[in-house]
């Protein structure tokens, strides 16, 4: 996979070189290039924004800079061709596959955290294009033999976009190229997104119902969620197969050594060696956590009789007809 990010703050994307993403770069599983949007601005001040038509607070990112930038990134020409791919932040030991459960790279966090790529109301800050919809589908770039659209996928963080979910991450993890457009200020001129659909498949996406200063943080969140699903990135495939949301439920609690810590003991079942009982315990705890924290998720989960018994024990079931 190749990931390209267009931003006015290239240094903000340095975390893409670290930990598991850095390993993926080192192993040749992925290539990451970060492009400075100001490379396509030719005035002395390297301007990328202007006042909005119709008045209102803040500034809007101009199409005369964004358009050529996305043209070049799609074709890897002009300044885009001159952007050197990121190198891993720290060379890793070539000791073979990572030991399952080592946690050395801090990969274990999956969480239900969502944060926004919304706009900031004050002049000079904000995020996203502030627009809705997605322009994907057939068009230029279709492979006539397979019907596959081989255009890059352009992702625009915006507060009005479709929610980013684990399903979205899984779908994007099969792409050959992802291009992220990081908005700032009051967003990107809508014509940029509309025009880009001629060279890209476009998805406008939000990672939460709140406001960030810019799209860069949203890109970091989405890139990490996507890359860890690419085969070969995680040392243990089960690491993501058991994640929160993979089966529609939140992941239950996890434990490690010591067996007793500050008077708190690890549940006996996890020390029993009975894998069937351990699997059932994990399922039960996942159900309990989901009904307590995100009960709406249960509407889309296939539940068996035991699942329903566990949930009824938590006070659930009055509205499901069970």
PDB file of C-alpha atoms in Angstrom:
ATOM      1  CA  UNK A   1       0.000   0.000   0.000  1.00  0.00           C
ATOM      2  CA  UNK A   2       1.042   3.575  -0.632  1.00  0.00           C
ATOM      3  CA  UNK A   3      -0.266   6.421   1.549  1.00  0.00           C
ATOM      4  CA  UNK A   4       0.066  10.062   0.496  1.00  0.00           C
ATOM      5  CA  UNK A   5      -0.864  12.922   2.821  1.00  0.00           C
ATOM      6  CA  UNK A   6      -1.268  16.544   1.709  1.00  0.00           C
ATOM      7  CA  UNK A   7      -0.998  19.069   4.535  1.00  0.00           C
ATOM      8  CA  UNK A   8       0.367  22.491   5.434  1.00  0.00           C
ATOM      9  CA  UNK A   9       2.054  20.936   8.476  1.00  0.00           C
ATOM     10  CA  UNK A  10       4.182  18.015   7.221  1.00  0.00           C
ATOM     11  CA  UNK A  11       5.880  17.613  10.602  1.00  0.00           C
ATOM     12  CA  UNK A  12       2.547  16.766  12.175  1.00  0.00           C
ATOM     13  CA  UNK A  13       2.602  13.429  10.353  1.00  0.00           C
ATOM     14  CA  UNK A  14       5.910  12.269  11.836  1.00  0.00           C
ATOM     15  CA  UNK A  15       4.125   9.629  13.997  1.00  0.00           C
ATOM     16  CA  UNK A  16       3.506   7.693  10.786  1.00  0.00           C
ATOM     17  CA  UNK A  17       7.186   6.668  10.988  1.00  0.00           C
ATOM     18  CA  UNK A  18       6.928   5.157  14.456  1.00  0.00           C
ATOM     19  CA  UNK A  19       6.069   1.792  16.043  1.00  0.00           C
ATOM     20  CA  UNK A  20       4.106  -0.633  13.870  1.00  0.00           C
ATOM     21  CA  UNK A  21       3.749   1.835  11.022  1.00  0.00           C
ATOM     22  CA  UNK A  22       7.502   2.322  11.040  1.00  0.00           C
ATOM     23  CA  UNK A  23       7.979  -1.436  10.932  1.00  0.00           C
ATOM     24  CA  UNK A  24       5.608  -1.701   7.986  1.00  0.00           C
ATOM     25  CA  UNK A  25       7.664   0.932   6.147  1.00  0.00           C
ATOM     26  CA  UNK A  26      10.890  -0.868   6.998  1.00  0.00           C
ATOM     27  CA  UNK A  27       9.534  -4.196   5.754  1.00  0.00           C
ATOM     28  CA  UNK A  28       8.339  -2.699   2.481  1.00  0.00           C
ATOM     29  CA  UNK A  29       4.694  -3.431   3.292  1.00  0.00           C
ATOM     30  CA  UNK A  30       3.787   0.213   2.852  1.00  0.00           C
ATOM     31  CA  UNK A  31       5.163   3.471   1.502  1.00  0.00           C
ATOM     32  CA  UNK A  32       4.230   6.825   3.036  1.00  0.00           C
ATOM     33  CA  UNK A  33       4.835  10.238   1.482  1.00  0.00           C
ATOM     34  CA  UNK A  34       3.859  13.556   3.064  1.00  0.00           C
ATOM     35  CA  UNK A  35       3.436  16.559   0.766  1.00  0.00           C
ATOM     36  CA  UNK A  36       3.562  20.215   1.790  1.00  0.00           C
ATOM     37  CA  UNK A  37       0.541  21.917   0.233  1.00  0.00           C
ATOM     38  CA  UNK A  38       2.468  25.198   0.105  1.00  0.00           C
ATOM     39  CA  UNK A  39       4.722  23.666  -2.564  1.00  0.00           C
ATOM     40  CA  UNK A  40       1.904  24.422  -4.999  1.00  0.00           C
ATOM     41  CA  UNK A  41       1.509  28.060  -3.887  1.00  0.00           C
ATOM     42  CA  UNK A  42       3.578  30.468  -5.914  1.00  0.00           C
ATOM     43  CA  UNK A  43       3.074  33.863  -4.298  1.00  0.00           C
ATOM     44  CA  UNK A  44       5.680  35.319  -1.946  1.00  0.00           C
ATOM     45  CA  UNK A  45       3.594  34.513   1.131  1.00  0.00           C
ATOM     46  CA  UNK A  46       2.851  30.921  -0.011  1.00  0.00           C
ATOM     47  CA  UNK A  47      -0.849  31.599   0.529  1.00  0.00           C
ATOM     48  CA  UNK A  48      -3.271  28.668   0.707  1.00  0.00           C
ATOM     49  CA  UNK A  49      -6.468  30.386   1.925  1.00  0.00           C
ATOM     50  CA  UNK A  50      -8.773  33.321   1.254  1.00  0.00           C
ATOM     51  CA  UNK A  51     -11.946  34.926   2.604  1.00  0.00           C
ATOM     52  CA  UNK A  52     -15.173  32.975   2.052  1.00  0.00           C
ATOM     53  CA  UNK A  53     -17.736  34.116  -0.501  1.00  0.00           C
ATOM     54  CA  UNK A  54     -20.912  35.144   1.251  1.00  0.00           C
ATOM     55  CA  UNK A  55     -19.046  36.364   4.303  1.00  0.00           C
ATOM     56  CA  UNK A  56     -18.633  34.650   7.628  1.00  0.00           C
ATOM     57  CA  UNK A  57     -15.772  33.900   9.999  1.00  0.00           C
ATOM     58  CA  UNK A  58     -12.506  32.224   9.139  1.00  0.00           C
ATOM     59  CA  UNK A  59     -10.817  31.450   5.854  1.00  0.00           C
ATOM     60  CA  UNK A  60     -11.318  28.847   3.135  1.00  0.00           C
ATOM     61  CA  UNK A  61      -8.522  26.866   1.486  1.00  0.00           C
ATOM     62  CA  UNK A  62      -8.256  27.897  -2.153  1.00  0.00           C
ATOM     63  CA  UNK A  63      -8.847  25.608  -5.153  1.00  0.00           C
ATOM     64  CA  UNK A  64      -5.994  27.137  -7.153  1.00  0.00           C
ATOM     65  CA  UNK A  65      -3.524  25.466  -4.773  1.00  0.00           C
ATOM     66  CA  UNK A  66      -5.407  22.304  -3.837  1.00  0.00           C
ATOM     67  CA  UNK A  67      -6.367  21.435  -7.415  1.00  0.00           C
ATOM     68  CA  UNK A  68      -2.815  21.270  -8.818  1.00  0.00           C
ATOM     69  CA  UNK A  69      -1.624  19.526  -5.654  1.00  0.00           C
ATOM     70  CA  UNK A  70      -4.133  16.700  -6.005  1.00  0.00           C
ATOM     71  CA  UNK A  71      -3.442  16.485  -9.749  1.00  0.00           C
ATOM     72  CA  UNK A  72       0.251  15.928  -9.073  1.00  0.00           C
ATOM     73  CA  UNK A  73      -0.277  13.531  -6.185  1.00  0.00           C
ATOM     74  CA  UNK A  74      -2.581  11.374  -8.307  1.00  0.00           C
ATOM     75  CA  UNK A  75      -0.005  11.185 -11.100  1.00  0.00           C
ATOM     76  CA  UNK A  76       3.085  11.446  -8.849  1.00  0.00           C
ATOM     77  CA  UNK A  77       4.357  14.354 -10.903  1.00  0.00           C
ATOM     78  CA  UNK A  78       5.656  17.844 -10.083  1.00  0.00           C
ATOM     79  CA  UNK A  79       6.380  18.545  -6.413  1.00  0.00           C
ATOM     80  CA  UNK A  80       4.655  15.269  -5.486  1.00  0.00           C
ATOM     81  CA  UNK A  81       7.353  13.342  -7.316  1.00  0.00           C
ATOM     82  CA  UNK A  82      10.014  15.178  -5.344  1.00  0.00           C
ATOM     83  CA  UNK A  83       8.634  14.231  -1.914  1.00  0.00           C
ATOM     84  CA  UNK A  84      10.858  11.505  -0.501  1.00  0.00           C
ATOM     85  CA  UNK A  85       8.961   8.655   1.185  1.00  0.00           C
ATOM     86  CA  UNK A  86       9.175   8.588   4.962  1.00  0.00           C
ATOM     87  CA  UNK A  87      11.766   6.345   6.565  1.00  0.00           C
ATOM     88  CA  UNK A  88      11.116   4.374   9.715  1.00  0.00           C
ATOM     89  CA  UNK A  89      11.938   6.371  12.837  1.00  0.00           C
ATOM     90  CA  UNK A  90      14.045   3.572  14.309  1.00  0.00           C
ATOM     91  CA  UNK A  91      15.489   0.502  12.660  1.00  0.00           C
ATOM     92  CA  UNK A  92      14.044  -2.640  14.193  1.00  0.00           C
ATOM     93  CA  UNK A  93      15.827  -5.864  14.927  1.00  0.00           C
ATOM     94  CA  UNK A  94      15.428  -8.378  12.123  1.00  0.00           C
ATOM     95  CA  UNK A  95      14.519 -11.156  14.535  1.00  0.00           C
ATOM     96  CA  UNK A  96      11.639 -12.629  12.609  1.00  0.00           C
ATOM     97  CA  UNK A  97       7.937 -12.298  13.415  1.00  0.00           C
ATOM     98  CA  UNK A  98       6.988 -10.386  16.529  1.00  0.00           C
ATOM     99  CA  UNK A  99       6.254 -12.488  19.580  1.00  0.00           C
ATOM    100  CA  UNK A 100       2.525 -12.732  20.037  1.00  0.00           C
ATOM    101  CA  UNK A 101       1.302 -10.759  22.980  1.00  0.00           C
ATOM    102  CA  UNK A 102       4.563  -8.933  23.522  1.00  0.00           C
ATOM    103  CA  UNK A 103       2.864  -5.561  23.341  1.00  0.00           C
ATOM    104  CA  UNK A 104       6.200  -3.971  22.521  1.00  0.00           C
ATOM    105  CA  UNK A 105       4.716  -1.642  19.978  1.00  0.00           C
ATOM    106  CA  UNK A 106       1.680  -0.672  21.957  1.00  0.00           C
ATOM    107  CA  UNK A 107      -0.579  -2.180  19.314  1.00  0.00           C
ATOM    108  CA  UNK A 108      -3.060  -3.663  21.714  1.00  0.00           C
ATOM    109  CA  UNK A 109      -5.254  -0.595  21.959  1.00  0.00           C
ATOM    110  CA  UNK A 110      -8.364  -0.691  19.822  1.00  0.00           C
ATOM    111  CA  UNK A 111     -10.846   1.284  21.824  1.00  0.00           C
ATOM    112  CA  UNK A 112     -14.089   2.935  20.854  1.00  0.00           C
ATOM    113  CA  UNK A 113     -12.524   6.366  20.856  1.00  0.00           C
ATOM    114  CA  UNK A 114     -13.768   8.602  18.112  1.00  0.00           C
ATOM    115  CA  UNK A 115     -12.470  12.059  17.605  1.00  0.00           C
ATOM    116  CA  UNK A 116     -13.503  14.666  15.155  1.00  0.00           C
ATOM    117  CA  UNK A 117     -12.282  16.251  12.071  1.00  0.00           C
ATOM    118  CA  UNK A 118     -14.663  19.145  12.492  1.00  0.00           C
ATOM    119  CA  UNK A 119     -14.255  22.769  11.720  1.00  0.00           C
ATOM    120  CA  UNK A 120     -13.092  25.388  14.158  1.00  0.00           C
ATOM    121  CA  UNK A 121     -15.274  28.477  14.252  1.00  0.00           C
ATOM    122  CA  UNK A 122     -12.497  30.951  14.966  1.00  0.00           C
ATOM    123  CA  UNK A 123     -10.608  32.560  12.076  1.00  0.00           C
ATOM    124  CA  UNK A 124      -7.497  30.731  11.061  1.00  0.00           C
ATOM    125  CA  UNK A 125      -8.386  27.355  12.520  1.00  0.00           C
ATOM    126  CA  UNK A 126     -10.750  24.484  11.959  1.00  0.00           C
ATOM    127  CA  UNK A 127     -10.690  21.379   9.855  1.00  0.00           C
ATOM    128  CA  UNK A 128     -12.120  19.491   6.994  1.00  0.00           C
ATOM    129  CA  UNK A 129     -13.904  20.622   3.920  1.00  0.00           C
ATOM    130  CA  UNK A 130     -17.161  21.076   5.813  1.00  0.00           C
ATOM    131  CA  UNK A 131     -18.936  19.216   3.022  1.00  0.00           C
ATOM    132  CA  UNK A 132     -20.946  16.070   2.675  1.00  0.00           C
ATOM    133  CA  UNK A 133     -21.140  13.066   0.431  1.00  0.00           C
ATOM    134  CA  UNK A 134     -18.655  10.857  -1.299  1.00  0.00           C
ATOM    135  CA  UNK A 135     -17.854  10.574  -4.950  1.00  0.00           C
ATOM    136  CA  UNK A 136     -16.940   6.965  -5.505  1.00  0.00           C
ATOM    137  CA  UNK A 137     -17.954   4.557  -8.190  1.00  0.00           C
ATOM    138  CA  UNK A 138     -17.192   4.008 -11.834  1.00  0.00           C
ATOM    139  CA  UNK A 139     -15.556   6.531 -14.075  1.00  0.00           C
ATOM    140  CA  UNK A 140     -12.107   7.295 -15.415  1.00  0.00           C
ATOM    141  CA  UNK A 141      -9.695   4.634 -14.304  1.00  0.00           C
ATOM    142  CA  UNK A 142     -12.078   1.686 -14.538  1.00  0.00           C
ATOM    143  CA  UNK A 143     -10.387  -1.550 -15.510  1.00  0.00           C
ATOM    144  CA  UNK A 144     -12.401  -2.720 -18.479  1.00  0.00           C
ATOM    145  CA  UNK A 145     -11.572  -6.384 -17.886  1.00  0.00           C
ATOM    146  CA  UNK A 146     -12.444  -6.640 -14.187  1.00  0.00           C
ATOM    147  CA  UNK A 147     -14.633  -3.587 -13.645  1.00  0.00           C
ATOM    148  CA  UNK A 148     -12.297  -2.523 -10.844  1.00  0.00           C
ATOM    149  CA  UNK A 149     -11.789   1.214 -10.473  1.00  0.00           C
ATOM    150  CA  UNK A 150      -8.036   1.597 -10.126  1.00  0.00           C
ATOM    151  CA  UNK A 151      -8.018   5.294  -9.304  1.00  0.00           C
ATOM    152  CA  UNK A 152      -6.496   6.233  -5.927  1.00  0.00           C
ATOM    153  CA  UNK A 153      -8.892   6.633  -3.015  1.00  0.00           C
ATOM    154  CA  UNK A 154      -8.963  10.243  -1.812  1.00  0.00           C
ATOM    155  CA  UNK A 155     -10.037  10.640   1.816  1.00  0.00           C
ATOM    156  CA  UNK A 156     -11.125  14.060   3.052  1.00  0.00           C
ATOM    157  CA  UNK A 157     -11.642  14.420   6.824  1.00  0.00           C
ATOM    158  CA  UNK A 158     -14.734  16.559   7.349  1.00  0.00           C
ATOM    159  CA  UNK A 159     -17.314  16.952  10.125  1.00  0.00           C
ATOM    160  CA  UNK A 160     -20.082  16.317   7.590  1.00  0.00           C
ATOM    161  CA  UNK A 161     -18.594  13.066   6.307  1.00  0.00           C
ATOM    162  CA  UNK A 162     -19.684   9.492   6.805  1.00  0.00           C
ATOM    163  CA  UNK A 163     -18.633   7.982  10.170  1.00  0.00           C
ATOM    164  CA  UNK A 164     -15.291   6.194  10.160  1.00  0.00           C
ATOM    165  CA  UNK A 165     -15.727   2.680  11.552  1.00  0.00           C
ATOM    166  CA  UNK A 166     -13.831  -0.583  11.857  1.00  0.00           C
ATOM    167  CA  UNK A 167     -15.602  -1.720   8.700  1.00  0.00           C
ATOM    168  CA  UNK A 168     -14.257   1.351   6.906  1.00  0.00           C
ATOM    169  CA  UNK A 169     -10.738   0.570   8.096  1.00  0.00           C
ATOM    170  CA  UNK A 170     -11.030  -3.035   6.916  1.00  0.00           C
ATOM    171  CA  UNK A 171     -12.248  -1.947   3.497  1.00  0.00           C
ATOM    172  CA  UNK A 172      -9.487   0.610   3.058  1.00  0.00           C
ATOM    173  CA  UNK A 173      -6.839  -1.913   4.143  1.00  0.00           C
ATOM    174  CA  UNK A 174      -7.263  -3.683   0.797  1.00  0.00           C
ATOM    175  CA  UNK A 175      -6.541  -0.548  -1.251  1.00  0.00           C
ATOM    176  CA  UNK A 176      -3.325   0.000  -3.198  1.00  0.00           C
ATOM    177  CA  UNK A 177      -3.279   3.783  -2.684  1.00  0.00           C
ATOM    178  CA  UNK A 178      -4.820   6.068  -0.101  1.00  0.00           C
ATOM    179  CA  UNK A 179      -4.494   9.843  -0.391  1.00  0.00           C
ATOM    180  CA  UNK A 180      -5.475  12.023   2.580  1.00  0.00           C
ATOM    181  CA  UNK A 181      -6.298  15.723   2.138  1.00  0.00           C
ATOM    182  CA  UNK A 182      -5.861  17.576   5.438  1.00  0.00           C
ATOM    183  CA  UNK A 183      -8.146  20.582   5.643  1.00  0.00           C
ATOM    184  CA  UNK A 184      -7.580  23.579   7.887  1.00  0.00           C
ATOM    185  CA  UNK A 185      -9.333  26.864   8.621  1.00  0.00           C
ATOM    186  CA  UNK A 186     -13.009  26.648   7.566  1.00  0.00           C
ATOM    187  CA  UNK A 187     -12.288  23.834   5.148  1.00  0.00           C
ATOM    188  CA  UNK A 188     -11.433  23.276   1.485  1.00  0.00           C
ATOM    189  CA  UNK A 189     -13.336  24.945  -1.355  1.00  0.00           C
ATOM    190  CA  UNK A 190     -16.072  22.457  -2.309  1.00  0.00           C
ATOM    191  CA  UNK A 191     -15.088  22.596  -5.972  1.00  0.00           C
ATOM    192  CA  UNK A 192     -11.797  20.877  -5.113  1.00  0.00           C
ATOM    193  CA  UNK A 193     -13.634  17.809  -3.828  1.00  0.00           C
ATOM    194  CA  UNK A 194     -16.055  17.799  -6.750  1.00  0.00           C
ATOM    195  CA  UNK A 195     -13.256  18.153  -9.296  1.00  0.00           C
ATOM    196  CA  UNK A 196     -11.071  15.504  -7.631  1.00  0.00           C
ATOM    197  CA  UNK A 197     -13.736  12.887  -8.361  1.00  0.00           C
ATOM    198  CA  UNK A 198     -12.499  12.896 -11.965  1.00  0.00           C
ATOM    199  CA  UNK A 199      -9.132  11.493 -10.886  1.00  0.00           C
ATOM    200  CA  UNK A 200      -9.950   9.806  -7.583  1.00  0.00           C
ATOM    201  CA  UNK A 201     -12.601   7.828  -5.836  1.00  0.00           C
ATOM    202  CA  UNK A 202     -13.537  10.266  -3.096  1.00  0.00           C
ATOM    203  CA  UNK A 203     -14.774   9.589   0.426  1.00  0.00           C
ATOM    204  CA  UNK A 204     -15.482  12.320   2.934  1.00  0.00           C
ATOM    205  CA  UNK A 205     -15.207  10.907   6.432  1.00  0.00           C
ATOM    206  CA  UNK A 206     -15.648  12.051  10.028  1.00  0.00           C
ATOM    207  CA  UNK A 207     -14.085  10.318  13.009  1.00  0.00           C
ATOM    208  CA  UNK A 208     -16.307  11.923  15.607  1.00  0.00           C
ATOM    209  CA  UNK A 209     -18.846  14.553  16.515  1.00  0.00           C
ATOM    210  CA  UNK A 210     -16.510  17.193  17.866  1.00  0.00           C
ATOM    211  CA  UNK A 211     -14.061  19.783  16.609  1.00  0.00           C
ATOM    212  CA  UNK A 212     -10.321  19.523  16.023  1.00  0.00           C
ATOM    213  CA  UNK A 213      -7.948  22.201  14.805  1.00  0.00           C
ATOM    214  CA  UNK A 214      -7.099  20.338  11.606  1.00  0.00           C
ATOM    215  CA  UNK A 215      -7.380  17.104   9.696  1.00  0.00           C
ATOM    216  CA  UNK A 216      -3.907  15.795  10.556  1.00  0.00           C
ATOM    217  CA  UNK A 217      -4.912  14.126  13.815  1.00  0.00           C
ATOM    218  CA  UNK A 218      -7.833  12.461  12.060  1.00  0.00           C
ATOM    219  CA  UNK A 219      -5.437  11.122   9.416  1.00  0.00           C
ATOM    220  CA  UNK A 220      -3.170   9.642  12.091  1.00  0.00           C
ATOM    221  CA  UNK A 221      -6.123   7.867  13.673  1.00  0.00           C
ATOM    222  CA  UNK A 222      -7.425   6.483  10.400  1.00  0.00           C
ATOM    223  CA  UNK A 223      -4.002   5.483   9.055  1.00  0.00           C
ATOM    224  CA  UNK A 224      -3.181   3.513  12.198  1.00  0.00           C
ATOM    225  CA  UNK A 225      -6.563   1.779  12.198  1.00  0.00           C
ATOM    226  CA  UNK A 226      -6.104   0.799   8.547  1.00  0.00           C
ATOM    227  CA  UNK A 227      -2.442  -0.221   8.502  1.00  0.00           C
ATOM    228  CA  UNK A 228      -2.689  -2.646  11.425  1.00  0.00           C
ATOM    229  CA  UNK A 229      -5.216  -4.666   9.374  1.00  0.00           C
ATOM    230  CA  UNK A 230      -2.836  -5.169   6.448  1.00  0.00           C
ATOM    231  CA  UNK A 231      -1.504  -8.754   6.402  1.00  0.00           C
ATOM    232  CA  UNK A 232       2.027  -8.937   7.773  1.00  0.00           C
ATOM    233  CA  UNK A 233       1.878  -5.777   9.874  1.00  0.00           C
ATOM    234  CA  UNK A 234       0.852  -7.479  13.116  1.00  0.00           C
ATOM    235  CA  UNK A 235       2.911 -10.394  14.345  1.00  0.00           C
ATOM    236  CA  UNK A 236      -0.222 -12.274  15.419  1.00  0.00           C
ATOM    237  CA  UNK A 237      -3.261 -12.169  13.156  1.00  0.00           C
ATOM    238  CA  UNK A 238      -5.534 -12.857  16.128  1.00  0.00           C
ATOM    239  CA  UNK A 239      -4.499  -9.473  17.535  1.00  0.00           C
ATOM    240  CA  UNK A 240      -6.932  -7.709  15.252  1.00  0.00           C
ATOM    241  CA  UNK A 241      -9.404 -10.561  14.796  1.00  0.00           C
ATOM    242  CA  UNK A 242     -10.293 -10.237  18.494  1.00  0.00           C
ATOM    243  CA  UNK A 243     -10.421  -6.431  18.496  1.00  0.00           C
ATOM    244  CA  UNK A 244     -13.358  -4.387  19.622  1.00  0.00           C
ATOM    245  CA  UNK A 245     -15.924  -4.061  16.798  1.00  0.00           C
ATOM    246  CA  UNK A 246     -14.573  -7.004  14.765  1.00  0.00           C
ATOM    247  CA  UNK A 247     -17.606  -9.075  15.799  1.00  0.00           C
ATOM    248  CA  UNK A 248     -19.779  -6.068  16.558  1.00  0.00           C
ATOM    249  CA  UNK A 249     -18.976  -6.095  20.288  1.00  0.00           C
ATOM    250  CA  UNK A 250     -16.554  -4.238  22.503  1.00  0.00           C
ATOM    251  CA  UNK A 251     -13.531  -6.221  23.590  1.00  0.00           C
ATOM    252  CA  UNK A 252     -13.610  -7.444  27.179  1.00  0.00           C
ATOM    253  CA  UNK A 253     -10.932  -6.931  29.873  1.00  0.00           C
ATOM    254  CA  UNK A 254      -7.451  -8.415  29.566  1.00  0.00           C
ATOM    255  CA  UNK A 255      -4.873  -9.413  32.194  1.00  0.00           C
ATOM    256  CA  UNK A 256      -1.196 -10.325  32.504  1.00  0.00           C
ATOM    257  CA  UNK A 257       1.383 -11.075  35.226  1.00  0.00           C
ATOM    258  CA  UNK A 258       1.500 -10.880  38.187  1.00  0.00           C
ATOM    259  CA  UNK A 259      -1.429 -13.087  39.130  1.00  0.00           C
ATOM    260  CA  UNK A 260      -2.165 -10.916  42.169  1.00  0.00           C
ATOM    261  CA  UNK A 261      -1.540  -7.166  42.127  1.00  0.00           C
ATOM    262  CA  UNK A 262      -2.489  -4.854  44.989  1.00  0.00           C
ATOM    263  CA  UNK A 263      -4.863  -7.493  46.263  1.00  0.00           C
ATOM    264  CA  UNK A 264      -6.620  -7.847  42.897  1.00  0.00           C
ATOM    265  CA  UNK A 265      -6.517 -11.322  41.349  1.00  0.00           C
ATOM    266  CA  UNK A 266      -6.701 -12.436  37.736  1.00  0.00           C
ATOM    267  CA  UNK A 267      -9.982 -14.344  37.117  1.00  0.00           C
ATOM    268  CA  UNK A 268      -9.440 -18.061  37.781  1.00  0.00           C
ATOM    269  CA  UNK A 269     -10.876 -19.122  34.441  1.00  0.00           C
ATOM    270  CA  UNK A 270      -7.953 -17.508  32.609  1.00  0.00           C
ATOM    271  CA  UNK A 271      -5.575 -19.786  34.514  1.00  0.00           C
ATOM    272  CA  UNK A 272      -7.616 -22.958  34.008  1.00  0.00           C
ATOM    273  CA  UNK A 273      -6.095 -24.051  30.724  1.00  0.00           C
ATOM    274  CA  UNK A 274      -9.600 -24.843  29.452  1.00  0.00           C
ATOM    275  CA  UNK A 275      -9.709 -22.965  26.147  1.00  0.00           C
ATOM    276  CA  UNK A 276     -13.427 -23.474  25.632  1.00  0.00           C
ATOM    277  CA  UNK A 277     -14.186 -21.967  29.043  1.00  0.00           C
ATOM    278  CA  UNK A 278     -11.777 -19.094  28.399  1.00  0.00           C
ATOM    279  CA  UNK A 279     -13.436 -18.341  25.055  1.00  0.00           C
ATOM    280  CA  UNK A 280     -16.879 -18.397  26.662  1.00  0.00           C
ATOM    281  CA  UNK A 281     -15.705 -16.128  29.493  1.00  0.00           C
ATOM    282  CA  UNK A 282     -14.290 -13.651  26.999  1.00  0.00           C
ATOM    283  CA  UNK A 283     -17.522 -13.661  25.029  1.00  0.00           C
ATOM    284  CA  UNK A 284     -19.557 -13.106  28.201  1.00  0.00           C
ATOM    285  CA  UNK A 285     -17.345 -10.238  29.348  1.00  0.00           C
ATOM    286  CA  UNK A 286     -17.505  -8.698  25.890  1.00  0.00           C
ATOM    287  CA  UNK A 287     -21.295  -8.842  26.015  1.00  0.00           C
ATOM    288  CA  UNK A 288     -21.383  -7.326  29.520  1.00  0.00           C
ATOM    289  CA  UNK A 289     -19.083  -4.480  28.536  1.00  0.00           C
ATOM    290  CA  UNK A 290     -21.028  -3.766  25.364  1.00  0.00           C
ATOM    291  CA  UNK A 291     -24.437  -3.661  27.047  1.00  0.00           C
ATOM    292  CA  UNK A 292     -23.034  -1.361  29.751  1.00  0.00           C
ATOM    293  CA  UNK A 293     -21.191   1.048  27.458  1.00  0.00           C
ATOM    294  CA  UNK A 294     -22.545   0.771  23.902  1.00  0.00           C
ATOM    295  CA  UNK A 295     -25.891  -1.094  24.042  1.00  0.00           C
ATOM    296  CA  UNK A 296     -26.894   0.168  20.601  1.00  0.00           C
ATOM    297  CA  UNK A 297     -24.232  -2.077  19.076  1.00  0.00           C
ATOM    298  CA  UNK A 298     -26.191  -5.151  20.107  1.00  0.00           C
ATOM    299  CA  UNK A 299     -28.863  -4.394  17.527  1.00  0.00           C
ATOM    300  CA  UNK A 300     -26.505  -5.603  14.785  1.00  0.00           C
ATOM    301  CA  UNK A 301     -25.031  -8.600  16.634  1.00  0.00           C
ATOM    302  CA  UNK A 302     -26.192 -12.176  16.133  1.00  0.00           C
ATOM    303  CA  UNK A 303     -26.925 -13.539  19.605  1.00  0.00           C
ATOM    304  CA  UNK A 304     -27.364 -17.135  20.673  1.00  0.00           C
ATOM    305  CA  UNK A 305     -29.309 -18.410  23.673  1.00  0.00           C
ATOM    306  CA  UNK A 306     -26.342 -18.171  26.059  1.00  0.00           C
ATOM    307  CA  UNK A 307     -25.621 -14.629  24.891  1.00  0.00           C
ATOM    308  CA  UNK A 308     -29.180 -13.604  25.704  1.00  0.00           C
ATOM    309  CA  UNK A 309     -28.993 -15.208  29.129  1.00  0.00           C
ATOM    310  CA  UNK A 310     -25.848 -13.227  29.932  1.00  0.00           C
ATOM    311  CA  UNK A 311     -27.431 -10.007  28.704  1.00  0.00           C
ATOM    312  CA  UNK A 312     -30.651 -10.568  30.646  1.00  0.00           C
ATOM    313  CA  UNK A 313     -28.501 -10.971  33.731  1.00  0.00           C
ATOM    314  CA  UNK A 314     -27.311  -7.411  33.035  1.00  0.00           C
ATOM    315  CA  UNK A 315     -30.864  -6.089  32.775  1.00  0.00           C
ATOM    316  CA  UNK A 316     -31.105  -6.223  28.987  1.00  0.00           C
ATOM    317  CA  UNK A 317     -33.838  -7.867  26.938  1.00  0.00           C
ATOM    318  CA  UNK A 318     -37.010  -5.979  27.737  1.00  0.00           C
ATOM    319  CA  UNK A 319     -37.253  -4.600  24.196  1.00  0.00           C
ATOM    320  CA  UNK A 320     -35.911  -7.465  22.088  1.00  0.00           C
ATOM    321  CA  UNK A 321     -38.884  -9.750  22.458  1.00  0.00           C
ATOM    322  CA  UNK A 322     -36.798 -12.477  24.125  1.00  0.00           C
TER     323      UNK A 322
END
